[in-house]
Amino acid sequence: MYSIDLSGKNAVVLGVANHRSIAWHIAQALHSAGANLYLTYQNERLGDGIRKLTDEMKNVTLIECDVSEDENVESAFGQIAADGASVDLLIHSIAFANRDDLGGDFSATGRDGFRIALEVSAYSLIPVARYAAPLMPEGSTIVTLTFQASDRVFPGYNIMGTAKAALENEVRQLAYELGPRGIRVNALSPGPLDTLSSRAIHGYVDMKRIQAERSPLQRNITHDEVAKAALFLLSDLSSGITGHVLPIDGGYQIAGV
Ligand code: NAD
């Protein structure tokens, strides 16, 4: 009775860096469900790799967009609008902190490191929603990526925990604002996955091992499991859900030991 068919839908995916990126796995799932893709990438240093990844795919448009400047976000959605395209599905899968701020004492976090991490990893969802929303019809959805360090301490995650707490608050505020227009906003909260970003976190390997040991499923989760959950949250199957964070962590969050 129910299935996921995204033919004719346009999906904007922000945050593909390489084949390990969570955004890339979600983009592939959306594409295989029939969606047209608009993929944004941070800078030309990543451009060649992304062109190679998408070489053989139809209905994919690549747009450069560094979210640290609002004008870049405005211009990216301007290009999509100029195509005459609606934005039906939007994935924000972007985070950054200086490597020095992803380890050591949290109290050593400097003002600049705080600002950079919060601007890129949390603030960026706001201009993305601002410039995307006018292109989003009723029934469209926004999904961002967070991590459980938003409300628990994970050694090494440091300032990124602060950024994720802010991001999850934004999810609730945007869901409240955009709900009356039929636009849903949610977050996925995966357990540790090997990517360019996670590898920068001191203590990542231990974090991953401990999650596998202590989670009820007794293993780590996969990129594919995040992509499947994204498909659910972005599709009509989750039409009654907004303002929430969905953990994909093998149940780790419920473990008391
Ligand atoms: P990734 O390094 O592949 O993706 C991070 C992306 O952010 C990259 O594409 C990078 O180019 C982009 N980015 C950074 N600064 C940017 C800027 N100024 N402008 C535009 N883009 C910028 O790593 P990932 O693990 O796929 O991370 C994606 C999201 O998933 C992040 O929000 C991350 O915190 C979250 N997450 C990751 C894990 C994990 O274990 N990998 C777990 C939970 C949540």
Short mmCIF file of C-alpha atoms and ligand atoms in Angstrom, two decimals:
data_model
loop_
_atom_site.label_atom_id
_atom_site.label_comp_id
_atom_site.label_asym_id
_atom_site.label_seq_id
_atom_site.Cartn_x
_atom_site.Cartn_y
_atom_site.Cartn_z
CA MET A 1 0.00 0.00 0.00
CA TYR A 2 2.85 2.41 0.81
CA SER A 3 6.10 2.90 -1.10
CA ILE A 4 8.63 5.66 -1.66
CA ASP A 5 8.51 7.15 -5.15
CA LEU A 6 10.28 10.48 -5.48
CA SER A 7 9.97 10.79 -9.27
CA GLY A 8 9.54 14.40 -10.27
CA LYS A 9 10.75 15.66 -6.86
CA ASN A 10 13.80 17.87 -6.53
CA ALA A 11 16.23 17.13 -3.71
CA VAL A 12 18.88 19.64 -2.65
CA VAL A 13 21.74 17.97 -0.80
CA LEU A 14 24.34 20.14 0.93
CA GLY A 15 27.54 18.53 2.20
CA VAL A 16 28.98 15.96 -0.19
CA ALA A 17 32.77 15.96 0.17
CA ASN A 18 33.57 12.43 -1.03
CA HIS A 19 32.22 8.89 -1.31
CA ARG A 20 32.24 8.48 2.49
CA SER A 21 30.11 11.57 3.16
CA ILE A 22 26.76 10.83 4.80
CA ALA A 23 25.28 13.31 2.30
CA TRP A 24 26.52 11.20 -0.61
CA HIS A 25 24.82 8.06 0.68
CA ILE A 26 21.58 9.98 1.21
CA ALA A 27 21.87 11.54 -2.25
CA GLN A 28 22.23 8.10 -3.85
CA ALA A 29 19.17 6.81 -1.97
CA LEU A 30 17.11 9.82 -3.08
CA HIS A 31 18.30 9.45 -6.67
CA SER A 32 17.47 5.76 -6.77
CA ALA A 33 13.97 6.62 -5.49
CA GLY A 34 13.61 8.87 -8.56
CA ALA A 35 14.49 12.36 -7.28
CA ASN A 36 16.37 14.94 -9.36
CA LEU A 37 19.45 16.06 -7.44
CA TYR A 38 20.98 19.45 -6.78
CA LEU A 39 24.25 18.75 -4.96
CA THR A 40 26.18 21.59 -3.40
CA TYR A 41 29.85 21.33 -2.53
CA GLN A 42 32.02 23.60 -0.44
CA ASN A 43 34.74 24.61 -2.90
CA GLU A 44 36.52 23.77 -6.15
CA ARG A 45 39.08 21.67 -4.24
CA LEU A 46 36.24 19.12 -3.86
CA GLY A 47 34.67 19.82 -7.26
CA ASP A 48 36.66 17.34 -9.37
CA GLY A 49 35.98 14.44 -7.01
CA ILE A 50 32.26 15.21 -6.96
CA ARG A 51 32.10 15.51 -10.75
CA LYS A 52 33.72 12.05 -10.95
CA LEU A 53 31.24 10.60 -8.42
CA THR A 54 28.24 11.87 -10.35
CA ASP A 55 29.62 11.44 -13.89
CA GLU A 56 27.30 8.60 -14.88
CA MET A 57 24.17 9.91 -13.15
CA LYS A 58 21.28 11.63 -14.90
CA ASN A 59 19.36 14.61 -13.49
CA VAL A 60 22.16 15.85 -11.25
CA THR A 61 23.15 19.52 -11.02
CA LEU A 62 26.26 20.59 -9.10
CA ILE A 63 26.49 23.97 -7.39
CA GLU A 64 29.43 25.38 -5.45
CA CYS A 65 28.33 26.84 -2.10
CA ASP A 66 30.48 27.75 0.88
CA VAL A 67 27.91 28.36 3.63
CA SER A 68 30.18 30.65 5.63
CA GLU A 69 28.83 33.57 3.54
CA ASP A 70 25.06 34.13 3.33
CA GLU A 71 25.40 35.51 -0.22
CA ASN A 72 26.68 32.12 -1.38
CA VAL A 73 23.59 30.42 0.06
CA GLU A 74 21.33 33.02 -1.54
CA SER A 75 23.07 32.57 -4.88
CA ALA A 76 22.84 28.75 -4.74
CA PHE A 77 19.08 28.85 -4.23
CA GLY A 78 18.90 31.64 -6.83
CA GLN A 79 20.41 29.20 -9.36
CA ILE A 80 17.82 26.57 -8.45
CA ALA A 81 15.01 29.13 -8.75
CA ALA A 82 16.40 30.23 -12.14
CA ASP A 83 16.02 26.59 -13.26
CA GLY A 84 12.33 26.93 -12.45
CA ALA A 85 12.73 24.14 -9.89
CA SER A 86 10.92 23.70 -6.60
CA VAL A 87 12.80 22.43 -3.55
CA ASP A 88 10.85 19.40 -2.34
CA LEU A 89 13.51 17.75 -0.21
CA LEU A 90 16.48 19.37 1.46
CA ILE A 91 19.38 17.75 3.31
CA HIS A 92 21.80 19.88 5.34
CA SER A 93 24.80 17.68 6.15
CA ILE A 94 27.48 20.23 7.00
CA ALA A 95 29.76 20.69 9.98
CA PHE A 96 33.20 22.14 10.65
CA ALA A 97 35.42 22.96 13.63
CA ASN A 98 39.14 23.66 13.84
CA ARG A 99 40.98 20.43 14.54
CA ASP A 100 42.50 21.92 17.72
CA ASP A 101 39.00 22.41 19.11
CA LEU A 102 38.08 18.74 18.65
CA GLY A 103 40.22 17.44 21.50
CA GLY A 104 41.86 18.56 24.74
CA ASP A 105 40.20 20.71 27.38
CA PHE A 106 36.83 22.16 26.41
CA SER A 107 37.67 25.23 28.53
CA ALA A 108 40.52 25.97 26.10
CA THR A 109 38.04 26.67 23.27
CA GLY A 110 38.84 30.12 21.90
CA ARG A 111 36.39 32.76 20.70
CA ASP A 112 37.31 32.32 17.02
CA GLY A 113 37.06 28.52 17.20
CA PHE A 114 33.66 28.82 18.87
CA ARG A 115 32.44 31.25 16.23
CA ILE A 116 33.65 29.20 13.26
CA ALA A 117 32.19 25.93 14.57
CA LEU A 118 28.83 27.47 15.45
CA GLU A 119 28.58 29.51 12.24
CA VAL A 120 29.29 26.65 9.87
CA SER A 121 27.71 23.77 11.79
CA ALA A 122 24.64 25.45 13.29
CA TYR A 123 23.98 28.95 11.96
CA SER A 124 24.17 27.78 8.33
CA LEU A 125 20.85 25.95 8.63
CA ILE A 126 19.11 29.31 9.16
CA PRO A 127 20.05 31.00 5.84
CA VAL A 128 19.56 27.66 4.10
CA ALA A 129 15.98 27.53 5.40
CA ARG A 130 15.48 31.25 4.68
CA TYR A 131 16.46 31.01 1.01
CA ALA A 132 15.01 27.53 0.39
CA ALA A 133 11.59 28.07 2.01
CA PRO A 134 10.19 30.34 -0.75
CA LEU A 135 10.89 27.51 -3.21
CA MET A 136 9.36 24.83 -0.99
CA PRO A 137 5.77 23.74 -1.67
CA GLU A 138 3.41 22.32 0.93
CA GLY A 139 4.54 18.80 1.86
CA SER A 140 8.26 19.53 1.44
CA THR A 141 10.85 18.66 4.08
CA ILE A 142 14.19 19.72 5.54
CA VAL A 143 16.49 17.25 7.32
CA THR A 144 19.77 18.08 9.05
CA LEU A 145 22.43 15.88 10.67
CA THR A 146 23.19 16.03 14.37
CA PHE A 147 24.95 13.89 16.99
CA GLN A 148 24.13 12.81 20.54
CA ALA A 149 26.92 15.06 21.87
CA SER A 150 24.22 17.76 21.81
CA ASP A 151 23.09 16.61 25.24
CA ARG A 152 25.77 14.24 26.56
CA VAL A 153 29.52 14.63 26.87
CA PHE A 154 31.68 12.73 24.39
CA PRO A 155 35.38 13.39 25.04
CA GLY A 156 36.95 15.08 22.02
CA TYR A 157 33.66 16.23 20.51
CA ASN A 158 33.97 19.48 22.51
CA ILE A 159 32.72 22.54 20.62
CA MET A 160 30.84 20.37 18.11
CA GLY A 161 28.58 19.27 20.99
CA THR A 162 27.71 22.93 21.59
CA ALA A 163 27.07 23.40 17.87
CA LYS A 164 24.78 20.35 17.71
CA ALA A 165 22.79 21.60 20.73
CA ALA A 166 22.21 24.88 18.86
CA LEU A 167 21.36 23.03 15.65
CA GLU A 168 18.72 20.86 17.37
CA ASN A 169 17.15 23.96 18.89
CA GLU A 170 17.00 25.49 15.39
CA VAL A 171 15.23 22.38 14.14
CA ARG A 172 12.45 22.97 16.68
CA GLN A 173 12.19 26.70 15.97
CA LEU A 174 12.19 26.25 12.19
CA ALA A 175 9.66 23.39 12.44
CA TYR A 176 7.38 25.73 14.42
CA GLU A 177 7.79 28.59 11.95
CA LEU A 178 7.45 26.56 8.75
CA GLY A 179 4.84 24.04 9.96
CA PRO A 180 1.84 26.23 9.05
CA ARG A 181 3.16 26.26 5.45
CA GLY A 182 3.26 22.45 5.40
CA ILE A 183 7.08 22.32 5.54
CA ARG A 184 8.56 19.80 7.98
CA VAL A 185 11.99 20.10 9.66
CA ASN A 186 13.73 17.19 11.42
CA ALA A 187 17.18 15.89 12.28
CA LEU A 188 18.88 12.53 12.01
CA SER A 189 21.32 11.60 14.78
CA PRO A 190 23.58 8.78 13.59
CA GLY A 191 26.13 6.91 15.63
CA PRO A 192 29.81 7.10 14.59
CA LEU A 193 30.56 6.56 10.89
CA ASP A 194 33.97 6.80 9.20
CA THR A 195 34.06 10.06 7.25
CA LEU A 196 36.47 12.94 6.67
CA SER A 197 34.85 14.90 9.53
CA SER A 198 34.58 12.15 12.13
CA ARG A 199 38.23 11.20 11.66
CA ALA A 200 39.22 14.70 12.85
CA ILE A 201 37.74 14.05 16.30
CA HIS A 202 40.26 12.95 18.94
CA GLY A 203 38.88 9.82 20.59
CA TYR A 204 36.67 8.91 17.59
CA VAL A 205 37.99 5.35 17.37
CA ASP A 206 37.22 4.69 21.07
CA MET A 207 33.79 6.28 20.70
CA LYS A 208 33.02 3.93 17.83
CA ARG A 209 34.26 0.85 19.68
CA ILE A 210 32.29 1.67 22.84
CA GLN A 211 29.07 2.23 20.86
CA ALA A 212 29.44 -1.19 19.24
CA GLU A 213 30.04 -2.81 22.63
CA ARG A 214 27.24 -1.11 24.55
CA SER A 215 24.40 -0.59 22.09
CA PRO A 216 21.57 -3.13 22.19
CA LEU A 217 22.28 -4.16 18.59
CA GLN A 218 25.95 -4.72 19.60
CA ARG A 219 27.39 -3.27 16.43
CA ASN A 220 28.00 0.05 14.72
CA ILE A 221 25.44 1.41 12.30
CA THR A 222 26.12 1.82 8.56
CA HIS A 223 25.95 4.68 6.06
CA ASP A 224 23.16 2.76 4.34
CA GLU A 225 21.07 2.71 7.53
CA VAL A 226 21.33 6.50 7.74
CA ALA A 227 20.34 6.82 4.08
CA LYS A 228 17.26 4.62 4.64
CA ALA A 229 16.19 6.67 7.68
CA ALA A 230 16.72 9.86 5.64
CA LEU A 231 14.47 8.48 2.92
CA PHE A 232 11.79 7.88 5.55
CA LEU A 233 12.09 11.36 7.10
CA LEU A 234 12.18 13.07 3.71
CA SER A 235 9.28 11.15 2.23
CA ASP A 236 5.56 11.22 2.81
CA LEU A 237 5.90 8.13 5.04
CA SER A 238 6.83 10.51 7.89
CA SER A 239 4.20 13.16 7.03
CA GLY A 240 3.10 13.55 10.67
CA ILE A 241 6.60 14.11 12.11
CA THR A 242 8.26 17.50 12.51
CA GLY A 243 10.66 19.18 14.94
CA HIS A 244 12.24 15.90 16.05
CA VAL A 245 15.60 14.19 16.25
CA LEU A 246 15.67 10.56 15.11
CA PRO A 247 18.57 8.51 16.54
CA ILE A 248 20.15 5.86 14.28
CA ASP A 249 22.50 4.37 16.80
CA GLY A 250 21.59 0.72 17.32
CA GLY A 251 19.79 1.86 20.49
CA TYR A 252 22.94 3.26 22.17
CA GLN A 253 21.01 6.21 23.65
CA ILE A 254 18.87 3.93 25.84
CA ALA A 255 21.79 2.02 27.32
CA GLY A 256 22.41 2.76 31.02
CA VAL A 257 25.78 1.03 31.12
P1 NAD B 1 31.93 14.95 5.72
O1 NAD B 1 33.26 15.55 6.05
O2 NAD B 1 31.86 14.01 4.59
O3 NAD B 1 30.82 16.06 5.54
C1 NAD B 1 30.92 17.35 6.12
C2 NAD B 1 30.60 18.31 5.01
O4 NAD B 1 30.57 19.65 5.51
C3 NAD B 1 31.66 18.27 3.89
O5 NAD B 1 31.03 18.05 2.65
C4 NAD B 1 32.25 19.67 3.93
O6 NAD B 1 32.64 20.13 2.64
C5 NAD B 1 31.05 20.45 4.44
N1 NAD B 1 31.43 21.78 4.90
C6 NAD B 1 32.28 22.11 5.93
N2 NAD B 1 32.41 23.47 5.96
C7 NAD B 1 31.62 23.98 4.97
C8 NAD B 1 31.35 25.27 4.49
N3 NAD B 1 31.91 26.38 5.03
N4 NAD B 1 30.49 25.42 3.45
C9 NAD B 1 29.92 24.35 2.86
N5 NAD B 1 30.14 23.07 3.27
C10 NAD B 1 30.99 22.90 4.31
O7 NAD B 1 31.48 14.22 7.10
P2 NAD B 1 30.07 13.60 7.54
O8 NAD B 1 30.39 12.74 8.70
O9 NAD B 1 29.36 13.06 6.36
O10 NAD B 1 29.31 14.87 8.13
C11 NAD B 1 28.02 15.26 7.69
C12 NAD B 1 27.16 15.65 8.89
O11 NAD B 1 26.87 14.48 9.66
C13 NAD B 1 27.80 16.63 9.84
O12 NAD B 1 26.81 17.54 10.30
C14 NAD B 1 28.26 15.75 10.97
O13 NAD B 1 28.39 16.45 12.20
C15 NAD B 1 27.11 14.78 11.01
N6 NAD B 1 27.35 13.54 11.76
C16 NAD B 1 28.39 12.73 11.43
C17 NAD B 1 28.60 11.57 12.16
C18 NAD B 1 29.77 10.67 11.86
O14 NAD B 1 30.15 9.86 12.71
N7 NAD B 1 30.36 10.75 10.68
C19 NAD B 1 27.72 11.22 13.21
C20 NAD B 1 26.66 12.07 13.50
C21 NAD B 1 26.47 13.22 12.76
#
